[in-house]
XYZ file of C-alpha atoms in Angstrom:
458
model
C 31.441 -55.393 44.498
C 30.759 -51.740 43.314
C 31.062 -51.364 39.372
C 33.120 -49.464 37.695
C 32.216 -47.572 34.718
C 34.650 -46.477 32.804
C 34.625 -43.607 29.775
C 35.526 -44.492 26.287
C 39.247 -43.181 26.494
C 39.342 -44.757 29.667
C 38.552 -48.432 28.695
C 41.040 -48.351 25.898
C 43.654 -47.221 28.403
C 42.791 -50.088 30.837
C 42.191 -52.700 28.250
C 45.778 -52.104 26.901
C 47.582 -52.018 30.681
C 45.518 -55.131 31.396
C 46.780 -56.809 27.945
C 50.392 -56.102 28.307
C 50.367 -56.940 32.596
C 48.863 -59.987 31.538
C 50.760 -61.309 28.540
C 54.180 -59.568 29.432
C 53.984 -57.704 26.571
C 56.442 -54.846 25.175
C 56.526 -51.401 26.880
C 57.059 -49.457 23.936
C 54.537 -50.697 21.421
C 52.255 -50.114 24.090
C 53.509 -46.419 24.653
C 53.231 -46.076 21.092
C 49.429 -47.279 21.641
C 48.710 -44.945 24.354
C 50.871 -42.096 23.036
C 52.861 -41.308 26.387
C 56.442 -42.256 26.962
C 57.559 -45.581 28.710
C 57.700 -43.919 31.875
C 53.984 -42.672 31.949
C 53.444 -47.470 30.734
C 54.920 -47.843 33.995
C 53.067 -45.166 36.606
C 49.707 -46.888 34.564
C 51.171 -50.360 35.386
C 51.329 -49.860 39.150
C 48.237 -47.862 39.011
C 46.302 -51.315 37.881
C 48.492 -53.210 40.411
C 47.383 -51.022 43.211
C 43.669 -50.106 42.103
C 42.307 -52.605 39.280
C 40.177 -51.152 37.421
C 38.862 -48.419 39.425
C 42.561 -46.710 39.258
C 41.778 -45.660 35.505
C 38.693 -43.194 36.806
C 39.424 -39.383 36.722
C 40.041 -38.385 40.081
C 37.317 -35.821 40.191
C 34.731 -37.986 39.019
C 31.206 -37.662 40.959
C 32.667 -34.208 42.420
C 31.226 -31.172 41.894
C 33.507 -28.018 41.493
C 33.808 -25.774 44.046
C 32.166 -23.014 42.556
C 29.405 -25.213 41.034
C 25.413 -23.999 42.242
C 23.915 -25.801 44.611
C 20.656 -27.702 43.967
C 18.427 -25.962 46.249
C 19.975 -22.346 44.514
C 18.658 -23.705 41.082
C 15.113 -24.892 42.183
C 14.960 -21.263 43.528
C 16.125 -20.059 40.696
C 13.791 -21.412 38.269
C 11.230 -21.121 40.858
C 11.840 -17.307 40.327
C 11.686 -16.746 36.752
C 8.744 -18.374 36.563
C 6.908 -16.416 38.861
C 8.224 -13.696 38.655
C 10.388 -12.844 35.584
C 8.804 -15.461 32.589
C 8.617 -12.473 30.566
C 12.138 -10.830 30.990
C 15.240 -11.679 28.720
C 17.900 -13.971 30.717
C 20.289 -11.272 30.588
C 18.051 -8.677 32.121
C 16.691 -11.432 34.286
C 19.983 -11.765 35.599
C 20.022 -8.285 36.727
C 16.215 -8.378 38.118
C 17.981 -11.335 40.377
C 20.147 -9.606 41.959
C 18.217 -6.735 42.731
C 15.232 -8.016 44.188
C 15.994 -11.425 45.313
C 20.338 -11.104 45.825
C 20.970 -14.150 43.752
C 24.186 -13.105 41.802
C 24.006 -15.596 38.825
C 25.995 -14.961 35.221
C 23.472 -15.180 32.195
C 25.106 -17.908 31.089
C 24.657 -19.648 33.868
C 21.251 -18.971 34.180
C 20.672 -19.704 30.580
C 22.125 -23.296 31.129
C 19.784 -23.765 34.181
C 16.800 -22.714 32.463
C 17.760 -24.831 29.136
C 17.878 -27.989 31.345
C 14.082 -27.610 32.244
C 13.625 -26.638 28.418
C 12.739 -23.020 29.526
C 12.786 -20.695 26.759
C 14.029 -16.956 26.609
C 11.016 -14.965 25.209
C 13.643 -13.714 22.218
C 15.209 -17.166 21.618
C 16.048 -17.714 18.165
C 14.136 -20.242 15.852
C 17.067 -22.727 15.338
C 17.154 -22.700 19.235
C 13.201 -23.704 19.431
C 13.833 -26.022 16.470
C 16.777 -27.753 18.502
C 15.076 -28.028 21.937
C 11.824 -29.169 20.161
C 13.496 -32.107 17.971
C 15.201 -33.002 21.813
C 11.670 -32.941 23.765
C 10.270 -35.156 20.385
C 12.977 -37.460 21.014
C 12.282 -38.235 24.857
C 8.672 -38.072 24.454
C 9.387 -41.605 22.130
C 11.193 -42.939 24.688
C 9.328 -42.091 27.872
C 7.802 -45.056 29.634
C 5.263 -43.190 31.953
C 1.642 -41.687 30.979
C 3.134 -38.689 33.293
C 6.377 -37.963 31.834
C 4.705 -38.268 28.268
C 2.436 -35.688 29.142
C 5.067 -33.051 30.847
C 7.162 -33.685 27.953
C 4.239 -32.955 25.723
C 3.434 -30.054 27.606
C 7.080 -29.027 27.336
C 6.788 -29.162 23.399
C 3.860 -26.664 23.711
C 5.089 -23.973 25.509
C 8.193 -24.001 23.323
C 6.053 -23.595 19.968
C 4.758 -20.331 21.100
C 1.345 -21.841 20.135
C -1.219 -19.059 19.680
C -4.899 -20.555 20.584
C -7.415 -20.334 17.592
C -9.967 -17.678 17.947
C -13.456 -17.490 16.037
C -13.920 -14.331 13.400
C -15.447 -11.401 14.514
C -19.221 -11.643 14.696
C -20.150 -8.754 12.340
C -18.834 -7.102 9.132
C -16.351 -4.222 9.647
C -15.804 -5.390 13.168
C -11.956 -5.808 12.494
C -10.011 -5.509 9.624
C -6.418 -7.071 9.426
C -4.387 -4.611 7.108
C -0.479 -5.412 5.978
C 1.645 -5.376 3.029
C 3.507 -7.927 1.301
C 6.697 -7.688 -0.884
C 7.079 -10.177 -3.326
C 7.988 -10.022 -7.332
C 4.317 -9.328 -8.528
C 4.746 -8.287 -11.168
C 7.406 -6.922 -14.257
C 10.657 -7.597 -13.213
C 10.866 -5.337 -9.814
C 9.362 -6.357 -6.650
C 7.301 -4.271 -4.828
C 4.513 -3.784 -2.352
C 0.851 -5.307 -2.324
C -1.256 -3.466 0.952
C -4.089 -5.371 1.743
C -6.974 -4.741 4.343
C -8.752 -7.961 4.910
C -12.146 -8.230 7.272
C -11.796 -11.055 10.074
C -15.442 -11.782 9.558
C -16.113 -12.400 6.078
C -12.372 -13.229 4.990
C -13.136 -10.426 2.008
C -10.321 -7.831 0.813
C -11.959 -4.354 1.431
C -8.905 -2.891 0.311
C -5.668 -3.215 -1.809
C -3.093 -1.271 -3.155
C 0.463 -0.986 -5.240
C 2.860 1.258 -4.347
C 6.945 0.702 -4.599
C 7.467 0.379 -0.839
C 5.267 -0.199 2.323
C 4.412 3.378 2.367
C 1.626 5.741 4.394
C 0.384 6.581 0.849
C -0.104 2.707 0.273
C -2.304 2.327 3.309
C -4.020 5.595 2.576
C -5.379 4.234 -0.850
C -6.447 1.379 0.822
C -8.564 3.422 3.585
C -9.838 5.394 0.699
C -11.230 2.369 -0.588
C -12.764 0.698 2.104
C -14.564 4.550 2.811
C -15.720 4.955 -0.230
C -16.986 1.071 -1.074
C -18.196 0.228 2.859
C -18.128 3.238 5.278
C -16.112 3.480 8.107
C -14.828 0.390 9.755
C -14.429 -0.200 13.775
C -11.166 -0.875 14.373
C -8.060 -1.943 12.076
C -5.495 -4.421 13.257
C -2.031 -4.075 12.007
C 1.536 -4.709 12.271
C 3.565 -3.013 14.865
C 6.559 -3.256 12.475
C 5.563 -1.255 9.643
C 4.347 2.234 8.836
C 2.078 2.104 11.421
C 4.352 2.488 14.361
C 7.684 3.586 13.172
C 9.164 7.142 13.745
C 12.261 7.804 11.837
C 15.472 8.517 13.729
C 16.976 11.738 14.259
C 14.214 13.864 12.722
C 11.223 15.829 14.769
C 9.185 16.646 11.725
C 5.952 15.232 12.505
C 5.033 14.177 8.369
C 7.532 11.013 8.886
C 6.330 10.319 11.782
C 3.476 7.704 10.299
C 1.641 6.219 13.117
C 0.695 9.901 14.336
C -0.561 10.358 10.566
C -2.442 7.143 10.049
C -3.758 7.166 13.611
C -4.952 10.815 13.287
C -6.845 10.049 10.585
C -8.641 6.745 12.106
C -8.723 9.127 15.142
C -11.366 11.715 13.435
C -13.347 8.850 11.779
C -13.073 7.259 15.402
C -11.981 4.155 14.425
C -9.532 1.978 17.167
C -5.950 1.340 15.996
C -4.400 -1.812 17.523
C -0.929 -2.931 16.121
C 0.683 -6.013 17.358
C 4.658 -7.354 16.366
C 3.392 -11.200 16.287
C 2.100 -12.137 12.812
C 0.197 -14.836 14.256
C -2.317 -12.578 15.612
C -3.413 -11.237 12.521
C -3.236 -14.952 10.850
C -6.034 -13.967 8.247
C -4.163 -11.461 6.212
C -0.912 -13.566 6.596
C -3.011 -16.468 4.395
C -4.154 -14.250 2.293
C -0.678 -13.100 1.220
C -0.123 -16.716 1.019
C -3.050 -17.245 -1.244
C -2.325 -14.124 -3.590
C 1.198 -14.828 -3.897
C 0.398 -18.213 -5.832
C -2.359 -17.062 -7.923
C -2.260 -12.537 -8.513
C 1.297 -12.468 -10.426
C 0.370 -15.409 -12.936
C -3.097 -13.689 -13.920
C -1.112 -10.309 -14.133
C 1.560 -11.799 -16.322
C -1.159 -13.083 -18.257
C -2.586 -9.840 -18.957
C 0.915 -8.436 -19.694
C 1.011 -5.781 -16.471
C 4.267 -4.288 -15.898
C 3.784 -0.796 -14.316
C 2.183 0.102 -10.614
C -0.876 1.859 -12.510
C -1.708 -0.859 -14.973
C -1.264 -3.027 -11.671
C -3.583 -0.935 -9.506
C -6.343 -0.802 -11.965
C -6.437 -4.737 -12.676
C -6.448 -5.184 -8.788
C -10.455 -3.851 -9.021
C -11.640 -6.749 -11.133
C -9.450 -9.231 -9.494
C -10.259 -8.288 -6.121
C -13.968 -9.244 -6.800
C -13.129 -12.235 -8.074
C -10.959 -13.555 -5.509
C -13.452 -12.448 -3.110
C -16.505 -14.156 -5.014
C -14.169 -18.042 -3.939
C -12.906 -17.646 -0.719
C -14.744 -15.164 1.080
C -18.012 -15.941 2.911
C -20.909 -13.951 1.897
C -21.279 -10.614 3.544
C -24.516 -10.219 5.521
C -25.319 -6.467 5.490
C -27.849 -6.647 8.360
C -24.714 -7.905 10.615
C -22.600 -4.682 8.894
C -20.855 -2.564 11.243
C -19.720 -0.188 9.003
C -20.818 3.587 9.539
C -22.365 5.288 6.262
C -19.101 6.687 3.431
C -18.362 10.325 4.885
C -18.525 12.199 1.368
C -15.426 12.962 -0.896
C -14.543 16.116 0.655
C -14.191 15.097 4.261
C -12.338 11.894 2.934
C -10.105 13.927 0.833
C -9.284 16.044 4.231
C -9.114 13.178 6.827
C -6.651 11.420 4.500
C -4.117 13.700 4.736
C -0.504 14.510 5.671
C -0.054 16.835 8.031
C 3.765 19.101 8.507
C 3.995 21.647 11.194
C 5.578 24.686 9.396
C 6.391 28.496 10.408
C 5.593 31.700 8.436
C 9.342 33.214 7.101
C 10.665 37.085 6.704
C 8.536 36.468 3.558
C 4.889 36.201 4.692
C 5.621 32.725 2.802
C 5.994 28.717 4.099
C 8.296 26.453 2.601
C 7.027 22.895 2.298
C 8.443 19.884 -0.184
C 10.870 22.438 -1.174
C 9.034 24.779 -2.543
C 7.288 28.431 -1.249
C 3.896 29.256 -0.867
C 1.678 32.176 -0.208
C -1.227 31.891 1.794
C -5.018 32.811 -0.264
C -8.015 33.025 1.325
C -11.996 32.168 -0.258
C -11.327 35.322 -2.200
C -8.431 35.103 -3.933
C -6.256 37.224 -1.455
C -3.249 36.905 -0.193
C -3.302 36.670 3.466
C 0.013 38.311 5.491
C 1.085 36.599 8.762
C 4.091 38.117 10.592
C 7.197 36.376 10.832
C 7.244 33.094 12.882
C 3.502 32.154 12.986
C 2.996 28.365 13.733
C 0.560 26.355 11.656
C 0.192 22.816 9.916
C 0.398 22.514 6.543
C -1.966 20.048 5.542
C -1.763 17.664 1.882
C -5.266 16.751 1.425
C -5.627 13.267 -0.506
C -6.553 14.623 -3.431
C -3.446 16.884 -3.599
C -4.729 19.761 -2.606
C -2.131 21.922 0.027
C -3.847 24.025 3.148
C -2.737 26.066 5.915
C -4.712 25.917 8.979
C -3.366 28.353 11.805
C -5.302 29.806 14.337
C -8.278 27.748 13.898
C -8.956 29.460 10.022
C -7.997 27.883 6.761
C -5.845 28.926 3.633
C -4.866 27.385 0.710
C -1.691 27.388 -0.204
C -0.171 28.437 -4.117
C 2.776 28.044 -4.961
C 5.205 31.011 -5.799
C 7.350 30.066 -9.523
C 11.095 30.526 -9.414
C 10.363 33.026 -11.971
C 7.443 35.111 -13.333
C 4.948 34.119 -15.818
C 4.898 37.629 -17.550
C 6.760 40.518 -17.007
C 5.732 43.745 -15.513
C 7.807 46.084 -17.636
C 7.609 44.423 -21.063
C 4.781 42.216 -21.061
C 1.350 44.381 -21.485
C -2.093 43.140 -20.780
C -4.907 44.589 -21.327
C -7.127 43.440 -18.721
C -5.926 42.434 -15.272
C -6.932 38.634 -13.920
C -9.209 39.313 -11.488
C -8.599 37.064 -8.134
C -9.859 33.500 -8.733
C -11.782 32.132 -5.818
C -10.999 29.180 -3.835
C -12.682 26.139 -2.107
C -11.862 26.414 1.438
C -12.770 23.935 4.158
C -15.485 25.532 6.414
C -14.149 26.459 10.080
C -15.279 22.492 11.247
C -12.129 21.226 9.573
C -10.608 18.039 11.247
C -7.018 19.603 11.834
C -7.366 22.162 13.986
C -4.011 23.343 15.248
C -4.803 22.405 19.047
C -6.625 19.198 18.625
C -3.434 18.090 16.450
C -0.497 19.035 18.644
C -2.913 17.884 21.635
C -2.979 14.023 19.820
C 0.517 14.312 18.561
C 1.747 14.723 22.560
C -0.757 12.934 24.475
C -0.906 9.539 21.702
C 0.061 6.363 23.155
C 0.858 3.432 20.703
C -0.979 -0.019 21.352
């Protein structure tokens, strides 16, 4: 006798037709039961007369709808994507379908097929890992078979996006992880903490203040780790921040940031990898972790509350913090390249505008006009339209480099220090001389605008 399995609406409807057949009970309580009219008691009654208990089933049960996928479809399907597409959205995997294989499939659709096999969408959300996860957890407790126990388990894997430990980097300056944090530091304002950690020794090389996650940060901390260590390899850094962002609807090259930093590791040849998963650069993601607990309560115990009271207790701290949880540095394993001197640091670390000479043999840059003066004191006159860079050195210092030659740049005051007519002197300032970068400087205006195009970000 086949059985009949019945849902939980179901039973209750069959369990009262069945009571009131059997008893000869009242119609109407029972409609009132059942919420239908006497009518609908008596269509039910003949129902269990003709059919038992089977009669009570929905008449589509074990039927799939007409428009419903067949099996072999979905095995092909999922077949597919994970040959072929693993890495694509389902949305745009939906479209990749239909173009190169001819399966027309909606993305919902394809997300529910996928879902079933607990196949993730590379840019699935964390509640929807979290939810699939505590699901996979669940059967792996039930499952009977070594076999299922370990798909399921292998399941759970793939779905935590686990990234595989690697070992640190074999030699000091090899790679250094550099990000910034924003947390409440300090004061009563939160701001910015720019770190450059090396994967080797676990030591901060560099850190740095500043209000936001700025290029200015990151300079400071590049000006440290030239002037305390030398030049490093190659710095590893996130793809979300100042490293690789160029803003919208502008073409002046200054906000465009990656071209700036990566110019600068470009003429100390060091690499510039960026990557958008934090796990990859795990070491500096502790270290925030670490500093976070420990740097604001030693700065509220020294009472710091500005960004230069912050920056100059970050020196002695830095050593410290190094001194218990980095490993000693081993200087014959160093990778580092000998500190260029201050000058060439001053010029690599710079920001760099492309700008065009006015009617007024002058260049406008920050808002402000400037002349161009050459090693003598002279003004130098370029027609109208010349193209050059102007470059801010590190130190502050403003150039103009066009044509392969050098000029510093002064500024020209809304309004005259003296005047000619009633102001007398009696001798005239002689031309004051000025300390020009020789002709080797690092922003020449072709090996710029040939980086600038041809750059392609990690």
């Amino acid at each position: 006798m086949k059985k009949v399995i019945l849902t939980m609406n179901e039973q209750e409807k069959y369990d009262i037709i069945k009571s009131l057949v059997d008893h000869d009970g009242n119609k109407n309580r029972a409609a009132l039961k059942l919420n239908c009219t006497v009518r609908n008691v008596n269509r039910l009654i003949k129902k269990y007369h003709t059919h038992g208990k089977e009669g009570f089933t929905h008449g589509n049960k074990g039927r799939k709808p007409i428009h419903t996928l067949a099996d072999k479809l979905k095995v092909d399907i999922i077949t597919i994507y994970n040959n072929k597409y693993w890495d694509a959205t389902f949305s745009y995997a939906c479209e990749l379908l239909a173009l190169h294989d001819k399966i027309q499939v909606s993305a919902s659709t394809l997300t529910k097929i996928l879902y079933d096999e607990y196949i993730l969408s590379p840019r699935s959300t964390k509640k929807t890992r979290k939810r699939i996860k505590k699901e996979l957890l669940h059967m792996e407790n039930i499952a009977t078979s070594k076999n299922e126990k370990e798909r399921i388990h292998a399941n759970i894997v793939a779905i935590e996006d686990a990234h595989s430990r690697r070992p640190r980097c074999a030699h000091f300056g090899e790679m250094l992880q550099m990000d910034a944090s924003i947390h409440l530091w300090f004061g009563d304002t939160k701001s910015q903490l720019h770190i450059a950690i090396d994967d080797s020794t676990g030591a901060i090389v560099g850190a740095y203040f500043d209000e936001q996650e700025t290029l200015n940060g990151y300079y400071n901390v590049f000006y440290q780790i030239l002037t305390e260590y030398g030049v490093p390899a190659m710095f590893y850094t996130d793809r979300r921040t100042v490293f690789d962002y160029k803003r919208k609807n502008t073409n002046k090259v200054e906000q465009d940031t990656f071209t700036q930093f990566g110019y600068a590791c470009h003429q100390l040849g060091v690499e510039l990898k960026v990557t958008s998963v934090a796990q990859a650069k795990g070491r500096v993601e502790r270290a925030f972790q670490t500093l976070q607990q420990r740097l604001p309560i030693a700065m509220r115990l020294e009472g710091i509350n500005t960004l230069s009271e912050a920056n100059a207790f970050l020196n002695s701290y830095i050593k410290e913090h190094n001194a218990k949880f980095a490993l000693p540095i081993n200087n014959t394993k160093s990778v580092f390249i000998t500190q260029p001197n201050c000058e060439t640091i001053h010029q690599t670390l710079a920001v760099i505008a492309q700008r065009v000479v006015d009617t007024g043999h002058c260049i406008k840059f920050e808002k402000n006009y400037y002349k161009t003066m050459d090693a003598r004191g002279l003004q130098v006159h370029y027609h109208q339209g010349t193209q050059g860079l102007v470059i801010k050195t590190f130190n502050g210092q403003l150039l103009f480099s066009t044509n392969d030659k050098v000029y510093e740049l002064e500024r020209i005051p809304v309004h005259e220090k003296k005047s000619r007519n009633f102001d007398f002197e009696e001798t005239k300032e002689k031309p004051k001389r000025r300390n020009i970068p020789s002709a080797k400087h690092p922003w020449r205006n072709s090996n710029f605008l040939k980086y600038k195009d041809n750059k392609i970000p990690a």
